PDB file of C-alpha atoms in Angstrom:
ATOM      1  CA  MET A1250      74.488 -21.613  -1.491  1.00 55.00           C
ATOM      2  CA  SER A1251      72.356 -21.006   0.803  1.00 70.00           C
ATOM      3  CA  THR A1252      70.276 -18.298   1.514  1.00 79.00           C
ATOM      4  CA  PRO A1253      70.557 -15.196   4.144  1.00 81.00           C
ATOM      5  CA  ALA A1254      68.871 -15.402   7.138  1.00 81.00           C
ATOM      6  CA  SER A1255      67.440 -11.476   7.063  1.00 86.00           C
ATOM      7  CA  GLU A1256      66.244 -12.930   3.028  1.00 93.00           C
ATOM      8  CA  LEU A1257      64.514 -16.367   4.730  1.00 95.00           C
ATOM      9  CA  THR A1258      63.021 -13.951   7.475  1.00 95.00           C
ATOM     10  CA  ASP A1259      61.227 -12.065   5.256  1.00 96.00           C
ATOM     11  CA  LEU A1260      60.289 -14.470   2.823  1.00 97.00           C
ATOM     12  CA  ILE A1261      58.267 -16.082   6.530  1.00 97.00           C
ATOM     13  CA  ALA A1262      56.714 -12.570   7.270  1.00 97.00           C
ATOM     14  CA  GLN A1263      55.251 -12.909   3.578  1.00 98.00           C
ATOM     15  CA  LEU A1264      54.372 -15.785   3.835  1.00 98.00           C
ATOM     16  CA  GLU A1265      52.514 -16.055   6.817  1.00 98.00           C
ATOM     17  CA  GLU A1266      50.915 -12.746   6.013  1.00 98.00           C
ATOM     18  CA  GLN A1267      49.047 -14.687   2.479  1.00 98.00           C
ATOM     19  CA  GLU A1268      48.375 -17.587   5.275  1.00 98.00           C
ATOM     20  CA  ARG A1269      46.258 -15.215   7.374  1.00 97.00           C
ATOM     21  CA  ARG A1270      44.526 -12.648   4.552  1.00 97.00           C
ATOM     22  CA  LEU A1271      43.974 -15.590   1.483  1.00 98.00           C
ATOM     23  CA  ARG A1272      40.626 -17.255   3.866  1.00 98.00           C
ATOM     24  CA  PHE A1273      37.279 -18.562   3.377  1.00 98.00           C
ATOM     25  CA  SER A1274      34.127 -18.213   4.329  1.00 97.00           C
ATOM     26  CA  SER A1275      33.160 -21.002   3.431  1.00 97.00           C
ATOM     27  CA  PHE A1276      34.785 -24.112   1.197  1.00 97.00           C
ATOM     28  CA  SER A1277      32.129 -26.122  -0.866  1.00 97.00           C
ATOM     29  CA  ASN A1278      32.564 -28.965  -3.509  1.00 98.00           C
ATOM     30  CA  ASP A1279      31.586 -26.263  -6.048  1.00 97.00           C
ATOM     31  CA  ASP A1280      34.428 -24.391  -4.460  1.00 98.00           C
ATOM     32  CA  ALA A1281      36.699 -27.363  -5.372  1.00 98.00           C
ATOM     33  CA  TRP A1282      35.629 -27.355  -8.760  1.00 98.00           C
ATOM     34  CA  LEU A1283      35.692 -23.954  -9.972  1.00 98.00           C
ATOM     35  CA  LEU A1284      38.822 -23.480  -8.046  1.00 98.00           C
ATOM     36  CA  GLY A1285      41.146 -26.072  -9.594  1.00 98.00           C
ATOM     37  CA  CYS A1286      39.795 -24.853 -13.033  1.00 98.00           C
ATOM     38  CA  LEU A1287      40.923 -22.080 -12.374  1.00 98.00           C
ATOM     39  CA  ILE A1288      44.501 -23.055 -11.508  1.00 98.00           C
ATOM     40  CA  ALA A1289      44.154 -25.338 -14.672  1.00 98.00           C
ATOM     41  CA  ASP A1290      43.202 -22.415 -16.720  1.00 98.00           C
ATOM     42  CA  ILE A1291      46.320 -20.092 -15.449  1.00 98.00           C
ATOM     43  CA  ALA A1292      48.639 -23.145 -15.970  1.00 98.00           C
ATOM     44  CA  GLY A1293      47.205 -23.743 -19.669  1.00 97.00           C
ATOM     45  CA  THR A1294      47.665 -20.775 -20.734  1.00 97.00           C
ATOM     46  CA  ARG A1295      50.810 -20.739 -19.397  1.00 97.00           C
ATOM     47  CA  GLY A1296      51.927 -24.499 -20.741  1.00 97.00           C
ATOM     48  CA  ALA A1297      52.812 -24.657 -17.640  1.00 97.00           C
ATOM     49  CA  ALA A1298      52.557 -29.311 -16.939  1.00 98.00           C
ATOM     50  CA  ILE A1299      51.056 -29.696 -13.563  1.00 98.00           C
ATOM     51  CA  THR A1300      48.849 -31.858 -11.151  1.00 98.00           C
ATOM     52  CA  ILE A1301      45.973 -30.115  -8.733  1.00 98.00           C
ATOM     53  CA  GLY A1302      44.782 -31.760  -6.089  1.00 98.00           C
ATOM     54  CA  ILE A1303      41.765 -30.055  -3.839  1.00 98.00           C
ATOM     55  CA  ARG A1304      40.876 -32.327  -0.306  1.00 98.00           C
ATOM     56  CA  ARG A1305      38.606 -31.351   1.963  1.00 97.00           C
ATOM     57  CA  ASN A1306      39.315 -32.636   5.669  1.00 93.00           C
ATOM     58  CA  GLY A1307      40.705 -36.087   3.741  1.00 91.00           C
ATOM     59  CA  GLN A1308      37.817 -36.080   0.765  1.00 97.00           C
ATOM     60  CA  ARG A1309      40.026 -35.692  -2.338  1.00 97.00           C
ATOM     61  CA  LEU A1310      36.885 -32.732  -4.513  1.00 98.00           C
ATOM     62  CA  PHE A1311      39.867 -31.736  -7.201  1.00 98.00           C
ATOM     63  CA  HIS A1312      42.220 -33.807  -8.975  1.00 98.00           C
ATOM     64  CA  ARG A1313      43.989 -32.968 -12.351  1.00 98.00           C
ATOM     65  CA  ALA A1314      47.369 -33.783 -14.356  1.00 98.00           C
ATOM     66  CA  LEU A1315      47.752 -32.052 -17.625  1.00 98.00           C
ATOM     67  CA  SER A1316      49.620 -32.904 -20.182  1.00 97.00           C
ATOM     68  CA  GLY A1317      53.443 -33.823 -20.260  1.00 97.00           C
ATOM     69  CA  THR A1318      52.497 -34.461 -15.993  1.00 98.00           C
ATOM     70  CA  SER A1319      53.278 -38.659 -14.523  1.00 98.00           C
ATOM     71  CA  ALA A1320      52.737 -40.070 -11.175  1.00 98.00           C
ATOM     72  CA  ASP A1321      55.281 -38.483  -9.500  1.00 97.00           C
ATOM     73  CA  ASN A1322      53.697 -35.297  -9.750  1.00 98.00           C
ATOM     74  CA  ASP A1323      50.787 -37.523  -7.807  1.00 98.00           C
ATOM     75  CA  ALA A1324      53.254 -38.820  -5.199  1.00 98.00           C
ATOM     76  CA  TRP A1325      54.382 -35.221  -4.792  1.00 98.00           C
ATOM     77  CA  LEU A1326      51.188 -34.349  -4.135  1.00 97.00           C
ATOM     78  CA  GLU A1327      50.424 -36.417  -1.578  1.00 97.00           C
ATOM     79  CA  ARG A1328      53.337 -35.993   0.445  1.00 98.00           C
ATOM     80  CA  LYS A1329      53.435 -32.075   0.513  1.00 98.00           C
ATOM     81  CA  CYS A1330      49.759 -32.152   1.152  1.00 98.00           C
ATOM     82  CA  ARG A1331      51.163 -34.506   4.919  1.00 98.00           C
ATOM     83  CA  VAL A1332      52.820 -31.422   5.646  1.00 98.00           C
ATOM     84  CA  VAL A1333      49.816 -28.538   5.576  1.00 98.00           C
ATOM     85  CA  ASP A1334      48.150 -31.281   7.413  1.00 97.00           C
ATOM     86  CA  ARG A1335      50.369 -32.059  10.103  1.00 97.00           C
ATOM     87  CA  TYR A1336      51.402 -28.034  10.583  1.00 98.00           C
ATOM     88  CA  ALA A1337      48.381 -26.313   9.220  1.00 97.00           C
ATOM     89  CA  ALA A1338      50.950 -24.638   7.393  1.00 98.00           C
ATOM     90  CA  SER A1339      51.957 -24.148   4.188  1.00 98.00           C
ATOM     91  CA  SER A1340      54.749 -26.609   2.548  1.00 98.00           C
ATOM     92  CA  TYR A1341      56.547 -23.427   1.101  1.00 98.00           C
ATOM     93  CA  LEU A1342      55.890 -22.261   5.053  1.00 98.00           C
ATOM     94  CA  VAL A1343      57.154 -25.332   6.764  1.00 98.00           C
ATOM     95  CA  GLY A1344      59.938 -26.027   4.934  1.00 98.00           C
ATOM     96  CA  THR A1345      61.413 -21.904   5.263  1.00 97.00           C
ATOM     97  CA  ARG A1346      61.313 -22.319   9.027  1.00 97.00           C
ATOM     98  CA  PHE A1347      63.237 -25.218   9.090  1.00 97.00           C
ATOM     99  CA  ARG A1348      66.000 -23.683   6.638  1.00 95.00           C
ATOM    100  CA  ALA A1349      65.878 -20.061   8.665  1.00 96.00           C
ATOM    101  CA  LYS A1350      66.600 -22.618  11.597  1.00 95.00           C
ATOM    102  CA  GLY A1351      69.931 -23.645   9.719  1.00 95.00           C
ATOM    103  CA  THR A1352      69.178 -26.828   8.808  1.00 95.00           C
ATOM    104  CA  THR A1353      66.561 -29.171   6.838  1.00 95.00           C
ATOM    105  CA  PHE A1354      62.775 -30.451   7.294  1.00 97.00           C
ATOM    106  CA  GLU A1355      64.487 -33.614   6.162  1.00 96.00           C
ATOM    107  CA  GLU A1356      66.837 -33.351   8.777  1.00 96.00           C
ATOM    108  CA  ALA A1357      64.791 -32.186  11.394  1.00 97.00           C
ATOM    109  CA  SER A1358      61.647 -32.427  11.547  1.00 97.00           C
ATOM    110  CA  ARG A1359      62.419 -36.444  12.469  1.00 95.00           C
ATOM    111  CA  LEU A1360      59.568 -37.289   9.500  1.00 97.00           C
ATOM    112  CA  ASP A1361      59.508 -39.642   7.131  1.00 97.00           C
ATOM    113  CA  PRO A1362      61.076 -38.276   3.323  1.00 96.00           C
ATOM    114  CA  ASP A1363      59.027 -40.750   1.469  1.00 97.00           C
ATOM    115  CA  ARG A1364      56.092 -39.639   2.992  1.00 98.00           C
ATOM    116  CA  TYR A1365      56.388 -35.670   3.734  1.00 98.00           C
ATOM    117  CA  ALA A1366      58.227 -32.858   1.891  1.00 98.00           C
ATOM    118  CA  ALA A1367      58.701 -29.007   2.527  1.00 98.00           C
ATOM    119  CA  HIS A1368      58.439 -28.263  -0.837  1.00 97.00           C
ATOM    120  CA  GLY A1369      56.487 -25.053  -2.076  1.00 98.00           C
ATOM    121  CA  GLY A1370      52.799 -26.493  -3.567  1.00 98.00           C
ATOM    122  CA  ALA A1371      50.651 -27.177  -1.245  1.00 98.00           C
ATOM    123  CA  PHE A1372      48.361 -24.738   1.186  1.00 98.00           C
ATOM    124  CA  PRO A1373      46.183 -25.214   3.587  1.00 98.00           C
ATOM    125  CA  LEU A1374      41.900 -23.982   2.900  1.00 98.00           C
ATOM    126  CA  HIS A1375      41.457 -21.815   6.147  1.00 98.00           C
ATOM    127  CA  VAL A1376      37.574 -21.397   6.840  1.00 98.00           C
ATOM    128  CA  THR A1377      36.879 -18.760   9.419  1.00 97.00           C
ATOM    129  CA  GLY A1378      35.813 -19.727  12.440  1.00 96.00           C
ATOM    130  CA  ALA A1379      37.041 -23.521  10.961  1.00 97.00           C
ATOM    131  CA  GLY A1380      40.657 -23.651  10.538  1.00 97.00           C
ATOM    132  CA  VAL A1381      41.437 -25.169   8.712  1.00 97.00           C
ATOM    133  CA  VAL A1382      39.917 -28.189   6.678  1.00 97.00           C
ATOM    134  CA  GLY A1383      41.726 -29.169   3.495  1.00 97.00           C
ATOM    135  CA  THR A1384      44.450 -28.417   0.876  1.00 98.00           C
ATOM    136  CA  ILE A1385      45.072 -27.260  -1.968  1.00 98.00           C
ATOM    137  CA  ALA A1386      48.089 -28.122  -4.120  1.00 98.00           C
ATOM    138  CA  VAL A1387      49.806 -28.423  -7.588  1.00 98.00           C
ATOM    139  CA  SER A1388      53.023 -29.932  -8.247  1.00 98.00           C
ATOM    140  CA  GLY A1389      54.902 -29.887 -11.353  1.00 98.00           C
ATOM    141  CA  LEU A1390      57.130 -26.461 -10.907  1.00 98.00           C
ATOM    142  CA  PRO A1391      59.981 -25.345  -9.515  1.00 98.00           C
ATOM    143  CA  GLN A1392      59.240 -25.243  -5.719  1.00 96.00           C
ATOM    144  CA  ALA A1393      58.151 -20.998  -5.709  1.00 97.00           C
ATOM    145  CA  GLU A1394      56.445 -20.936  -9.081  1.00 98.00           C
ATOM    146  CA  ASP A1395      53.973 -24.000  -7.671  1.00 98.00           C
ATOM    147  CA  HIS A1396      54.289 -21.809  -4.324  1.00 98.00           C
ATOM    148  CA  ALA A1397      52.798 -18.832  -6.377  1.00 98.00           C
ATOM    149  CA  LEU A1398      50.678 -20.275  -9.021  1.00 98.00           C
ATOM    150  CA  VAL A1399      48.387 -21.621  -5.472  1.00 98.00           C
ATOM    151  CA  VAL A1400      48.397 -17.912  -4.126  1.00 98.00           C
ATOM    152  CA  GLU A1401      47.221 -16.337  -7.720  1.00 98.00           C
ATOM    153  CA  ALA A1402      44.710 -18.288  -8.392  1.00 98.00           C
ATOM    154  CA  LEU A1403      43.510 -18.114  -4.395  1.00 98.00           C
ATOM    155  CA  GLU A1404      43.605 -14.355  -5.316  1.00 98.00           C
ATOM    156  CA  ARG A1405      41.737 -14.611  -7.899  1.00 97.00           C
ATOM    157  CA  PHE A1406      39.655 -16.938  -6.622  1.00 97.00           C
ATOM    158  CA  LEU A1407      38.494 -14.892  -3.391  1.00 97.00           C
ATOM    159  CA  ASP A1408      38.359 -11.760  -4.916  1.00 94.00           C
ATOM    160  CA  LEU A1409      35.678 -12.737  -7.097  1.00 87.00           C
ATOM    161  CA  ARG A1410      33.676 -13.794  -4.409  1.00 78.00           C
TER     162      ARG A1410
END
């Protein structure tokens, strides 16, 4: 069953608003560690089996695979992060934009689905004045839940700064 166009339009607006709001004034290696640990703590309290990855300018700053995950989750992280790197937008937003056009990312992007996945869970690390400098991603839950977990952690983390 496909999602009605009005719901996709509303979702796109919500996802775009999150990306405008959830930005950093700076992002350090220590920030990556603290943010990654925050996500792991949130997931741990919920019993969520996820893998977490944070990268800045191609350098892996944080990686953790919680119990119940596999190498498949690492592959999903890489594929979702490539979408963020290419489009400078969350993997969920990119996939939703394609669905709103009546197609799918896999059908219309002309990108190798073994290397790119426009499924929720990867979010751009945007530093004000610098632009997108990296990605924060999780894999292991349904795509909307992966995305929501990242957003929740970013909101908590940025509220503390």
